[in-house]
Amino acid sequence: QVHLQESGPGLVKPSETLSLTCTVSSDSMDSYYWAWIRQPPGKRLEWVGHVFYRGSTTYNPSLKSRVTISVDTSKKQVSLRLTSVTAADTAVYHCARVADPAFYFDYWGPGTPVTVSS
Amino acid sequence: DIVMTQSPDSLGVSVGERATLKCKSSQTLLHFSNNKNYLAWYQYKPGQPPKLLIHWASMRQSGVPDRFSGSGSATDFTLTISSLQAEDVAVYYCQQYYSTPHTFGQGTKLEIK
């Protein structure tokens, strides 16, 4: 069984950087992609991007200039960094495992709410 | 980007009755190389992580009750719950993984009538 748990500050000021961590409980992170997905209030789920266990990344073009996703397999953690945040980045942020061999998501974390406000 | 549109936005069904949820994509999700449809369905209940129900449009994820089934091809897809149970109350989302950015529908809220 695979469990994911997101953590990080629930409140971030406009123009600052949002940083979240996803801790993975599984035998190994190897051979998998790991993703971040968010849901703003009243809106649909939005794929933010994903990282391969070896470190290569793919991002949503709408966020590409501001987002960094990284992985530390020794700590079994996936990190999300989003710079220059605005109110539009207020959302519940989920981490998820990307299924093998296609890009649907077979395990999700419960999500962590982040509010951007001064 | 591929736009996913679900219908209806909300649906009320009596316990034991059939629930039919629709998902339409703006481009085909059928890949010519393997004849597979790159579509998944998820169930999302408040306070819980989203749960994968169906992938490849019609393949039930391990552990998902067989009252859930997926069908369709190319641009039109359906999630059917053959006999609705009280625990099926949730928001259901479709997602395409044919191309990036991977995109989701707006969701269908399923309630008990």
Coordinates of C-alpha atoms in Angstrom, one line a residue:
Chain A
Q1 CA 0.0 0.0 0.0
V2 CA 1.1 3.5 -0.8
H3 CA 0.4 6.5 1.4
L4 CA 1.1 10.1 0.7
Q5 CA 0.9 13.1 3.0
E6 CA 1.3 16.7 2.1
S7 CA 2.7 19.3 4.5
G8 CA 3.5 23.0 4.6
P9 CA 2.3 26.4 5.6
G10 CA -1.4 27.0 5.2
L11 CA -1.0 30.8 4.6
V12 CA 1.4 32.5 2.2
K13 CA 1.6 36.2 1.5
P14 CA 1.2 37.6 -2.1
S15 CA 4.5 37.7 -4.1
E16 CA 6.1 35.2 -1.7
T17 CA 7.1 31.6 -2.4
L18 CA 4.9 28.6 -1.6
S19 CA 6.8 25.5 -0.5
L20 CA 5.1 22.1 0.2
T21 CA 6.5 18.7 0.9
C22 CA 4.9 15.3 0.2
T23 CA 6.1 12.4 2.3
V24 CA 5.7 9.0 0.6
S25 CA 5.2 5.8 2.6
S26 CA 5.9 2.9 0.2
D27 CA 8.6 0.3 -0.3
S28 CA 10.3 2.4 -2.9
M29 CA 9.9 5.6 -5.1
D30 CA 11.9 4.0 -7.9
S31 CA 10.5 3.7 -11.4
Y32 CA 7.7 6.1 -10.7
Y33 CA 6.7 9.6 -11.5
W34 CA 5.3 11.8 -8.7
A35 CA 2.9 14.6 -9.3
W36 CA 1.4 17.7 -7.8
I37 CA -2.3 18.5 -8.5
R38 CA -4.2 21.4 -7.1
Q39 CA -7.9 22.5 -6.8
P40 CA -8.8 26.2 -6.4
P41 CA -12.1 26.8 -4.5
G42 CA -15.0 26.1 -6.8
K43 CA -12.8 25.1 -9.7
R44 CA -11.7 21.9 -11.4
L45 CA -8.6 19.9 -10.5
E46 CA -5.4 21.3 -12.2
W47 CA -2.3 19.2 -12.9
V48 CA 0.7 21.3 -11.8
G49 CA 3.5 19.0 -12.9
H50 CA 5.4 15.8 -12.2
V51 CA 8.9 14.6 -11.5
F52 CA 10.6 11.2 -12.3
Y53 CA 12.3 9.5 -9.4
R54 CA 15.6 10.3 -11.2
G55 CA 14.7 14.0 -11.2
S56 CA 13.5 14.9 -14.7
T57 CA 10.4 17.1 -14.7
T58 CA 7.4 18.2 -16.7
Y59 CA 5.3 21.2 -15.8
N60 CA 2.0 22.7 -16.8
P61 CA 2.9 25.5 -19.2
S62 CA 0.5 27.8 -17.4
L63 CA 2.8 27.6 -14.3
K64 CA 6.1 26.7 -15.9
S65 CA 7.9 30.0 -15.2
R66 CA 7.1 29.8 -11.5
V67 CA 7.1 26.2 -10.5
T68 CA 9.8 23.7 -9.4
I69 CA 9.2 20.1 -8.4
S70 CA 12.0 18.0 -6.9
V71 CA 12.4 14.6 -5.4
D72 CA 14.6 13.2 -2.6
T73 CA 14.3 9.4 -2.7
S74 CA 16.5 9.0 0.4
K75 CA 14.0 10.9 2.4
K76 CA 11.0 9.6 0.4
Q77 CA 9.9 13.2 -0.3
V78 CA 8.6 15.2 -3.2
S79 CA 8.7 19.0 -3.0
L80 CA 6.8 21.7 -4.7
R81 CA 8.0 25.3 -4.9
L82 CA 5.8 28.0 -6.5
T83 CA 7.2 31.6 -6.7
S84 CA 5.5 35.0 -6.9
V85 CA 2.1 33.7 -5.6
T86 CA -1.2 35.5 -6.0
A87 CA -4.7 34.9 -4.8
A88 CA -5.2 32.7 -7.8
D89 CA -2.8 30.2 -6.3
T90 CA -5.1 29.6 -3.3
A91 CA -6.1 26.0 -3.6
V92 CA -5.9 22.5 -2.0
Y93 CA -2.7 21.0 -3.1
H94 CA -2.4 17.2 -3.6
C95 CA 0.5 15.0 -4.3
A96 CA -0.1 11.8 -6.2
R97 CA 1.8 8.8 -7.7
V98 CA 1.6 8.5 -11.4
A99 CA 0.6 5.0 -12.5
D100 CA 3.0 2.9 -14.6
P101 CA 3.1 3.1 -17.6
A102 CA 0.6 5.9 -18.2
F103 CA -0.1 9.3 -16.7
Y104 CA -3.2 8.7 -14.6
F105 CA -2.9 8.9 -10.8
D106 CA -3.3 5.7 -8.8
Y107 CA -2.6 7.0 -5.2
W108 CA -3.3 10.5 -3.9
G109 CA -2.6 12.4 -0.7
P110 CA -5.5 13.9 1.2
G111 CA -4.3 17.4 0.2
T112 CA -3.3 20.5 2.1
P113 CA -5.1 23.8 1.8
V114 CA -3.0 26.9 1.0
T115 CA -4.4 30.4 1.2
V116 CA -2.6 33.3 -0.4
S117 CA -3.5 36.5 1.5
S118 CA -1.8 39.4 3.3
Chain B
D1 CA -5.0 22.0 -24.2
I2 CA -7.6 19.3 -24.3
V3 CA -10.8 20.5 -22.7
M4 CA -12.8 18.0 -20.7
T5 CA -16.5 18.7 -20.3
Q6 CA -18.7 16.6 -17.9
S7 CA -22.5 16.4 -17.8
P8 CA -24.6 16.9 -15.9
D9 CA -23.0 19.2 -13.2
S10 CA -25.1 17.4 -10.6
L11 CA -27.2 14.3 -10.5
G12 CA -29.7 12.9 -8.0
V13 CA -30.3 9.2 -8.2
S14 CA -32.3 6.9 -5.9
V15 CA -30.5 4.1 -4.0
G16 CA -30.4 1.0 -6.1
E17 CA -31.0 2.9 -9.3
R18 CA -28.5 3.4 -12.2
A19 CA -26.3 6.5 -12.4
T20 CA -24.9 7.6 -15.7
L21 CA -22.2 10.3 -15.9
K22 CA -20.8 11.7 -19.1
C23 CA -17.4 13.1 -20.1
K24 CA -16.6 14.7 -23.5
S25 CA -13.1 15.7 -24.7
S26 CA -12.3 18.4 -27.2
Q27 CA -9.9 16.0 -29.0
T28 CA -9.7 12.3 -29.5
L29 CA -8.2 10.3 -26.6
L30 CA -7.8 7.2 -28.7
H31 CA -4.2 6.6 -29.6
F32 CA -3.6 4.9 -33.0
S33 CA -0.4 3.2 -31.8
N34 CA -2.1 0.9 -29.2
N35 CA -5.9 1.5 -29.8
K36 CA -6.3 2.6 -26.2
N37 CA -8.3 5.5 -24.8
Y38 CA -6.3 7.7 -22.4
L39 CA -9.1 8.5 -20.0
A40 CA -9.5 7.9 -16.2
W41 CA -12.3 8.4 -13.7
Y42 CA -11.9 9.4 -10.1
Q43 CA -14.2 9.6 -7.1
Y44 CA -13.7 12.5 -4.6
K45 CA -15.3 12.6 -1.2
P46 CA -14.8 15.5 1.2
G47 CA -11.9 14.9 3.6
Q48 CA -10.6 12.0 1.6
P49 CA -8.0 11.6 -1.2
P50 CA -9.4 11.2 -4.7
K51 CA -9.8 7.6 -5.6
L52 CA -8.9 6.1 -9.0
L53 CA -11.9 4.1 -10.3
I54 CA -11.3 3.5 -14.0
H55 CA -8.3 3.8 -16.3
W56 CA -7.9 3.2 -20.1
A57 CA -11.6 4.3 -20.2
S58 CA -13.0 0.9 -19.2
M59 CA -10.5 -0.9 -16.9
R60 CA -11.6 -1.0 -13.3
Q61 CA -8.9 -0.3 -10.8
S62 CA -8.1 -3.2 -8.4
G63 CA -10.5 -3.2 -5.4
V64 CA -13.2 -1.0 -7.1
P65 CA -16.7 -2.6 -6.8
D66 CA -18.0 -4.0 -10.0
R67 CA -21.0 -1.8 -10.0
F68 CA -18.7 0.9 -11.4
S69 CA -18.0 0.6 -15.1
G70 CA -16.5 2.8 -17.8
S71 CA -17.3 2.9 -21.5
G72 CA -16.8 5.0 -24.6
S73 CA -14.1 5.9 -27.1
A74 CA -12.4 8.7 -28.9
T75 CA -14.2 11.8 -27.5
D76 CA -17.3 10.5 -25.6
F77 CA -17.1 8.5 -22.4
T78 CA -19.5 7.3 -19.7
L79 CA -19.1 6.2 -16.1
T80 CA -22.0 4.0 -15.0
I81 CA -22.9 3.0 -11.5
S82 CA -25.2 0.1 -11.9
S83 CA -26.9 0.2 -8.5
L84 CA -26.2 3.3 -6.5
Q85 CA -25.2 2.9 -2.9
A86 CA -25.3 5.6 -0.2
E87 CA -21.5 5.5 0.0
D88 CA -21.2 6.5 -3.7
V89 CA -22.2 10.1 -2.9
A90 CA -19.2 12.1 -4.1
V91 CA -17.9 14.3 -6.9
Y92 CA -16.7 12.3 -9.9
Y93 CA -14.0 13.6 -12.3
C94 CA -12.7 12.5 -15.6
Q95 CA -9.1 13.1 -16.6
Q96 CA -7.3 12.8 -20.0
Y97 CA -3.7 11.6 -20.0
Y98 CA -3.3 11.6 -23.8
S99 CA -1.2 14.8 -23.8
T100 CA 0.2 17.4 -21.5
P101 CA -1.1 19.4 -19.8
H102 CA -3.1 16.5 -18.3
T103 CA -6.6 18.0 -17.8
F104 CA -9.7 17.2 -15.7
G105 CA -13.4 17.8 -16.2
Q106 CA -15.3 20.2 -14.0
G107 CA -16.8 17.3 -12.0
T108 CA -20.3 15.8 -11.6
K109 CA -21.7 15.9 -8.1
L110 CA -23.7 12.7 -7.4
E111 CA -26.3 12.8 -4.7
I112 CA -29.1 10.5 -3.3
K113 CA -32.5 11.5 -4.5

